[in-house]
Amino acid sequence: MWYPPKVTQAPSEPISVADAKRHCVVLHDDDDGLFAALIVAARDYVERYCNTPMATQTIEVKCDTFCDFRRLPVAPVQSIVSIEYVSTDGTDATVDVVDFEPRLDGLEASILPAYGKQWPIARHGSRIKLTATVGYESLPPAIRHAMLLWIAEAYESRENTALPAWTALDALLCNYRRGA
């Protein structure tokens, strides 16, 4: 069983204020703070909709057993930083990088023992901690476009007079959704 991830290195936003302003055809700097906030909100919305981190960030996530590594709870994964556990004698230990094989295949990431290796035995009742760099190195064009549409709609509809029709967002993001 995986426990909720903890972000240890916050993401840098995947869309710049200048790009958002260009998309909205805004030529002044008066609303730069608003655009920065809308970018964060758009990333948060898309991450929750897709159940996927969009921007590069480092996370720690814990699980109960090594068999949980057959499907990582977060994807895409760029790299594995470390796998830590408590050994049967009670000491903290780290799985050597040559002892596991990351399979970081898009939205279905997993980690397997390397050929001829097996997972170590962790102390009963302890948790295994995976530290990984997750998120897209560069956003896929459809996700980037969906975020820019969200930002433009939020910028234009600041008074919240009517609920927007998000069918374009659904169409752009549906291929990037990850089931829980």
PDB file of C-alpha atoms in Angstrom:
ATOM      1  CA  MET A   1       0.000   0.000   0.000  1.00  0.00           C
ATOM      2  CA  TRP A   2       1.307   3.425  -0.967  1.00  0.00           C
ATOM      3  CA  TYR A   3       0.934   6.436   1.309  1.00  0.00           C
ATOM      4  CA  PRO A   4       0.413  10.005   0.051  1.00  0.00           C
ATOM      5  CA  PRO A   5       3.535  11.528  -1.512  1.00  0.00           C
ATOM      6  CA  LYS A   6       5.383  14.379   0.141  1.00  0.00           C
ATOM      7  CA  VAL A   7       6.937  17.005  -2.131  1.00  0.00           C
ATOM      8  CA  THR A   8      10.521  17.666  -1.012  1.00  0.00           C
ATOM      9  CA  GLN A   9      11.540  19.933  -3.883  1.00  0.00           C
ATOM     10  CA  ALA A  10       8.739  22.149  -5.116  1.00  0.00           C
ATOM     11  CA  PRO A  11       7.971  22.292  -8.823  1.00  0.00           C
ATOM     12  CA  SER A  12       8.978  25.142 -11.038  1.00  0.00           C
ATOM     13  CA  GLU A  13       6.007  26.223 -13.091  1.00  0.00           C
ATOM     14  CA  PRO A  14       5.928  24.725 -16.600  1.00  0.00           C
ATOM     15  CA  ILE A  15       4.444  27.859 -18.174  1.00  0.00           C
ATOM     16  CA  SER A  16       5.989  31.302 -17.834  1.00  0.00           C
ATOM     17  CA  VAL A  17       4.084  34.507 -17.119  1.00  0.00           C
ATOM     18  CA  ALA A  18       5.274  35.820 -20.497  1.00  0.00           C
ATOM     19  CA  ASP A  19       3.815  32.786 -22.314  1.00  0.00           C
ATOM     20  CA  ALA A  20       0.484  33.123 -20.493  1.00  0.00           C
ATOM     21  CA  LYS A  21       0.304  36.850 -21.258  1.00  0.00           C
ATOM     22  CA  ARG A  22       1.168  36.199 -24.916  1.00  0.00           C
ATOM     23  CA  HIS A  23      -1.630  33.624 -25.141  1.00  0.00           C
ATOM     24  CA  CYS A  24      -4.096  36.102 -23.612  1.00  0.00           C
ATOM     25  CA  VAL A  25      -2.760  38.987 -25.731  1.00  0.00           C
ATOM     26  CA  VAL A  26      -1.930  41.085 -22.678  1.00  0.00           C
ATOM     27  CA  LEU A  27       0.721  43.727 -23.368  1.00  0.00           C
ATOM     28  CA  HIS A  28       1.019  45.365 -19.926  1.00  0.00           C
ATOM     29  CA  ASP A  29       2.673  44.218 -16.695  1.00  0.00           C
ATOM     30  CA  ASP A  30      -0.132  45.238 -14.329  1.00  0.00           C
ATOM     31  CA  ASP A  31      -1.507  41.700 -13.994  1.00  0.00           C
ATOM     32  CA  ASP A  32       1.771  39.759 -13.724  1.00  0.00           C
ATOM     33  CA  GLY A  33       0.971  38.711 -10.158  1.00  0.00           C
ATOM     34  CA  LEU A  34      -2.454  37.504 -11.245  1.00  0.00           C
ATOM     35  CA  PHE A  35      -0.938  35.537 -14.125  1.00  0.00           C
ATOM     36  CA  ALA A  36       1.573  33.903 -11.766  1.00  0.00           C
ATOM     37  CA  ALA A  37      -1.296  32.835  -9.496  1.00  0.00           C
ATOM     38  CA  LEU A  38      -3.360  31.575 -12.444  1.00  0.00           C
ATOM     39  CA  ILE A  39      -0.429  29.475 -13.678  1.00  0.00           C
ATOM     40  CA  VAL A  40      -0.170  27.777 -10.278  1.00  0.00           C
ATOM     41  CA  ALA A  41      -3.938  27.232 -10.218  1.00  0.00           C
ATOM     42  CA  ALA A  42      -3.963  25.841 -13.778  1.00  0.00           C
ATOM     43  CA  ARG A  43      -1.152  23.399 -12.961  1.00  0.00           C
ATOM     44  CA  ASP A  44      -2.963  22.325  -9.804  1.00  0.00           C
ATOM     45  CA  TYR A  45      -6.227  21.818 -11.707  1.00  0.00           C
ATOM     46  CA  VAL A  46      -4.594  19.762 -14.460  1.00  0.00           C
ATOM     47  CA  GLU A  47      -2.555  17.700 -11.963  1.00  0.00           C
ATOM     48  CA  ARG A  48      -5.689  16.811 -10.022  1.00  0.00           C
ATOM     49  CA  TYR A  49      -7.711  16.140 -13.181  1.00  0.00           C
ATOM     50  CA  CYS A  50      -5.024  13.854 -14.626  1.00  0.00           C
ATOM     51  CA  ASN A  51      -3.771  12.466 -11.281  1.00  0.00           C
ATOM     52  CA  THR A  52      -0.300  13.224 -12.621  1.00  0.00           C
ATOM     53  CA  PRO A  53       2.407  15.736 -11.660  1.00  0.00           C
ATOM     54  CA  MET A  54       2.978  18.153 -14.527  1.00  0.00           C
ATOM     55  CA  ALA A  55       6.110  20.033 -13.456  1.00  0.00           C
ATOM     56  CA  THR A  56       9.432  18.529 -12.434  1.00  0.00           C
ATOM     57  CA  GLN A  57       9.566  18.018  -8.662  1.00  0.00           C
ATOM     58  CA  THR A  58      11.130  15.685  -6.134  1.00  0.00           C
ATOM     59  CA  ILE A  59       8.877  13.571  -3.951  1.00  0.00           C
ATOM     60  CA  GLU A  60       9.156  11.051  -1.151  1.00  0.00           C
ATOM     61  CA  VAL A  61       6.532   8.335  -1.013  1.00  0.00           C
ATOM     62  CA  LYS A  62       6.320   5.384   1.364  1.00  0.00           C
ATOM     63  CA  CYS A  63       4.909   1.897   1.027  1.00  0.00           C
ATOM     64  CA  ASP A  64       4.631  -1.252   3.112  1.00  0.00           C
ATOM     65  CA  THR A  65       6.357  -3.847   0.909  1.00  0.00           C
ATOM     66  CA  PHE A  66       8.649  -4.049  -2.097  1.00  0.00           C
ATOM     67  CA  CYS A  67       5.899  -5.776  -4.110  1.00  0.00           C
ATOM     68  CA  ASP A  68       4.188  -2.348  -4.202  1.00  0.00           C
ATOM     69  CA  PHE A  69       6.937  -1.248  -6.610  1.00  0.00           C
ATOM     70  CA  ARG A  70       5.194  -3.160  -9.424  1.00  0.00           C
ATOM     71  CA  ARG A  71       3.138   0.002  -9.980  1.00  0.00           C
ATOM     72  CA  LEU A  72       4.388   3.301  -8.671  1.00  0.00           C
ATOM     73  CA  PRO A  73       1.724   5.662  -7.320  1.00  0.00           C
ATOM     74  CA  VAL A  74       3.101   8.660  -9.222  1.00  0.00           C
ATOM     75  CA  ALA A  75       4.037   9.000 -12.894  1.00  0.00           C
ATOM     76  CA  PRO A  76       5.675  10.116 -15.071  1.00  0.00           C
ATOM     77  CA  VAL A  77       8.931   9.413 -13.241  1.00  0.00           C
ATOM     78  CA  GLN A  78      12.131  10.979 -14.563  1.00  0.00           C
ATOM     79  CA  SER A  79      14.545   9.237 -12.206  1.00  0.00           C
ATOM     80  CA  ILE A  80      14.841   7.299  -8.969  1.00  0.00           C
ATOM     81  CA  VAL A  81      16.893   9.144  -6.359  1.00  0.00           C
ATOM     82  CA  SER A  82      16.895   6.453  -3.666  1.00  0.00           C
ATOM     83  CA  ILE A  83      15.070   3.525  -2.101  1.00  0.00           C
ATOM     84  CA  GLU A  84      15.471   3.375   1.671  1.00  0.00           C
ATOM     85  CA  TYR A  85      14.233   0.807   4.166  1.00  0.00           C
ATOM     86  CA  VAL A  86      14.861  -0.516   7.681  1.00  0.00           C
ATOM     87  CA  SER A  87      16.704  -3.848   7.588  1.00  0.00           C
ATOM     88  CA  THR A  88      15.766  -6.755   9.844  1.00  0.00           C
ATOM     89  CA  ASP A  89      18.450  -5.768  12.376  1.00  0.00           C
ATOM     90  CA  GLY A  90      16.871  -2.302  12.741  1.00  0.00           C
ATOM     91  CA  THR A  91      19.480  -0.294  10.828  1.00  0.00           C
ATOM     92  CA  ASP A  92      18.644   2.121   8.039  1.00  0.00           C
ATOM     93  CA  ALA A  93      19.635   0.784   4.625  1.00  0.00           C
ATOM     94  CA  THR A  94      19.501   1.854   0.982  1.00  0.00           C
ATOM     95  CA  VAL A  95      18.958  -0.390  -2.038  1.00  0.00           C
ATOM     96  CA  ASP A  96      22.018  -0.147  -4.296  1.00  0.00           C
ATOM     97  CA  VAL A  97      21.252   1.316  -7.729  1.00  0.00           C
ATOM     98  CA  VAL A  98      22.614  -1.824  -9.449  1.00  0.00           C
ATOM     99  CA  ASP A  99      20.119  -3.986  -7.544  1.00  0.00           C
ATOM    100  CA  PHE A 100      16.977  -2.568  -9.167  1.00  0.00           C
ATOM    101  CA  GLU A 101      15.706  -1.794 -12.639  1.00  0.00           C
ATOM    102  CA  PRO A 102      13.466   1.252 -13.082  1.00  0.00           C
ATOM    103  CA  ARG A 103      10.867   0.940 -15.811  1.00  0.00           C
ATOM    104  CA  LEU A 104       9.812   4.512 -16.262  1.00  0.00           C
ATOM    105  CA  ASP A 105       7.391   3.972 -19.128  1.00  0.00           C
ATOM    106  CA  GLY A 106       5.192   7.039 -19.298  1.00  0.00           C
ATOM    107  CA  LEU A 107       2.199   6.831 -16.992  1.00  0.00           C
ATOM    108  CA  GLU A 108       2.853   3.219 -15.939  1.00  0.00           C
ATOM    109  CA  ALA A 109       6.125   3.370 -14.015  1.00  0.00           C
ATOM    110  CA  SER A 110       7.455   0.460 -11.981  1.00  0.00           C
ATOM    111  CA  ILE A 111      10.659  -0.751 -10.353  1.00  0.00           C
ATOM    112  CA  LEU A 112      11.781  -4.358 -10.480  1.00  0.00           C
ATOM    113  CA  PRO A 113      14.745  -6.151  -8.940  1.00  0.00           C
ATOM    114  CA  ALA A 114      17.658  -6.296 -11.385  1.00  0.00           C
ATOM    115  CA  TYR A 115      18.239  -9.552 -13.243  1.00  0.00           C
ATOM    116  CA  GLY A 116      19.446 -12.193 -10.793  1.00  0.00           C
ATOM    117  CA  LYS A 117      18.650  -9.999  -7.775  1.00  0.00           C
ATOM    118  CA  GLN A 118      15.809  -9.906  -5.308  1.00  0.00           C
ATOM    119  CA  TRP A 119      14.463  -7.264  -2.994  1.00  0.00           C
ATOM    120  CA  PRO A 120      16.038  -7.160   0.473  1.00  0.00           C
ATOM    121  CA  ILE A 121      14.012  -8.143   3.511  1.00  0.00           C
ATOM    122  CA  ALA A 122      12.681  -5.116   5.336  1.00  0.00           C
ATOM    123  CA  ARG A 123      11.905  -5.063   9.035  1.00  0.00           C
ATOM    124  CA  HIS A 124       8.314  -6.078   9.692  1.00  0.00           C
ATOM    125  CA  GLY A 125       6.077  -3.064  10.252  1.00  0.00           C
ATOM    126  CA  SER A 126       8.538  -0.551   8.799  1.00  0.00           C
ATOM    127  CA  ARG A 127       7.944   1.454   5.662  1.00  0.00           C
ATOM    128  CA  ILE A 128      10.004   1.630   2.505  1.00  0.00           C
ATOM    129  CA  LYS A 129      10.745   5.164   1.274  1.00  0.00           C
ATOM    130  CA  LEU A 130      11.109   5.942  -2.422  1.00  0.00           C
ATOM    131  CA  THR A 131      12.569   9.301  -3.393  1.00  0.00           C
ATOM    132  CA  ALA A 132      12.063  10.176  -7.059  1.00  0.00           C
ATOM    133  CA  THR A 133      12.077  13.037  -9.522  1.00  0.00           C
ATOM    134  CA  VAL A 134       8.643  13.128 -11.146  1.00  0.00           C
ATOM    135  CA  GLY A 135       6.705  15.201 -13.641  1.00  0.00           C
ATOM    136  CA  TYR A 136       7.247  16.033 -17.286  1.00  0.00           C
ATOM    137  CA  GLU A 137      10.629  17.393 -18.344  1.00  0.00           C
ATOM    138  CA  SER A 138       8.689  19.394 -20.921  1.00  0.00           C
ATOM    139  CA  LEU A 139       4.908  19.435 -21.112  1.00  0.00           C
ATOM    140  CA  PRO A 140       3.256  17.574 -23.964  1.00  0.00           C
ATOM    141  CA  PRO A 141       1.711  20.125 -26.358  1.00  0.00           C
ATOM    142  CA  ALA A 142      -1.880  19.105 -25.531  1.00  0.00           C
ATOM    143  CA  ILE A 143      -1.350  19.616 -21.795  1.00  0.00           C
ATOM    144  CA  ARG A 144       0.393  22.943 -22.371  1.00  0.00           C
ATOM    145  CA  HIS A 145      -2.483  24.102 -24.575  1.00  0.00           C
ATOM    146  CA  ALA A 146      -5.082  22.962 -22.029  1.00  0.00           C
ATOM    147  CA  MET A 147      -3.310  24.905 -19.285  1.00  0.00           C
ATOM    148  CA  LEU A 148      -3.165  28.023 -21.452  1.00  0.00           C
ATOM    149  CA  LEU A 149      -6.890  27.686 -22.218  1.00  0.00           C
ATOM    150  CA  TRP A 150      -7.618  27.349 -18.491  1.00  0.00           C
ATOM    151  CA  ILE A 151      -5.508  30.437 -17.729  1.00  0.00           C
ATOM    152  CA  ALA A 152      -7.205  32.473 -20.479  1.00  0.00           C
ATOM    153  CA  GLU A 153     -10.688  31.461 -19.314  1.00  0.00           C
ATOM    154  CA  ALA A 154      -9.838  32.262 -15.690  1.00  0.00           C
ATOM    155  CA  TYR A 155      -8.289  35.603 -16.662  1.00  0.00           C
ATOM    156  CA  GLU A 156     -11.272  36.641 -18.776  1.00  0.00           C
ATOM    157  CA  SER A 157     -13.910  35.371 -16.309  1.00  0.00           C
ATOM    158  CA  ARG A 158     -12.579  36.770 -13.050  1.00  0.00           C
ATOM    159  CA  GLU A 159     -16.079  37.723 -11.936  1.00  0.00           C
ATOM    160  CA  ASN A 160     -17.278  34.109 -12.216  1.00  0.00           C
ATOM    161  CA  THR A 161     -20.510  35.101 -13.938  1.00  0.00           C
ATOM    162  CA  ALA A 162     -21.062  31.726 -15.589  1.00  0.00           C
ATOM    163  CA  LEU A 163     -19.584  28.266 -15.405  1.00  0.00           C
ATOM    164  CA  PRO A 164     -17.190  27.644 -18.307  1.00  0.00           C
ATOM    165  CA  ALA A 165     -17.607  24.721 -20.686  1.00  0.00           C
ATOM    166  CA  TRP A 166     -14.460  22.636 -20.179  1.00  0.00           C
ATOM    167  CA  THR A 167     -15.069  20.172 -23.011  1.00  0.00           C
ATOM    168  CA  ALA A 168     -11.920  21.378 -24.804  1.00  0.00           C
ATOM    169  CA  LEU A 169      -9.883  20.652 -21.666  1.00  0.00           C
ATOM    170  CA  ASP A 170     -11.392  17.177 -21.393  1.00  0.00           C
ATOM    171  CA  ALA A 171     -10.507  16.460 -25.011  1.00  0.00           C
ATOM    172  CA  LEU A 172      -6.941  17.719 -24.622  1.00  0.00           C
ATOM    173  CA  LEU A 173      -6.246  15.976 -21.316  1.00  0.00           C
ATOM    174  CA  CYS A 174      -8.076  12.647 -21.625  1.00  0.00           C
ATOM    175  CA  ASN A 175      -5.009  10.794 -22.941  1.00  0.00           C
ATOM    176  CA  TYR A 176      -2.900  11.970 -20.000  1.00  0.00           C
ATOM    177  CA  ARG A 177      -5.190  10.832 -17.184  1.00  0.00           C
ATOM    178  CA  ARG A 178      -3.854   8.212 -14.814  1.00  0.00           C
ATOM    179  CA  GLY A 179      -6.192   5.957 -12.871  1.00  0.00           C
ATOM    180  CA  ALA A 180      -5.687   5.709  -9.131  1.00  0.00           C
TER     181      ALA A 180
END
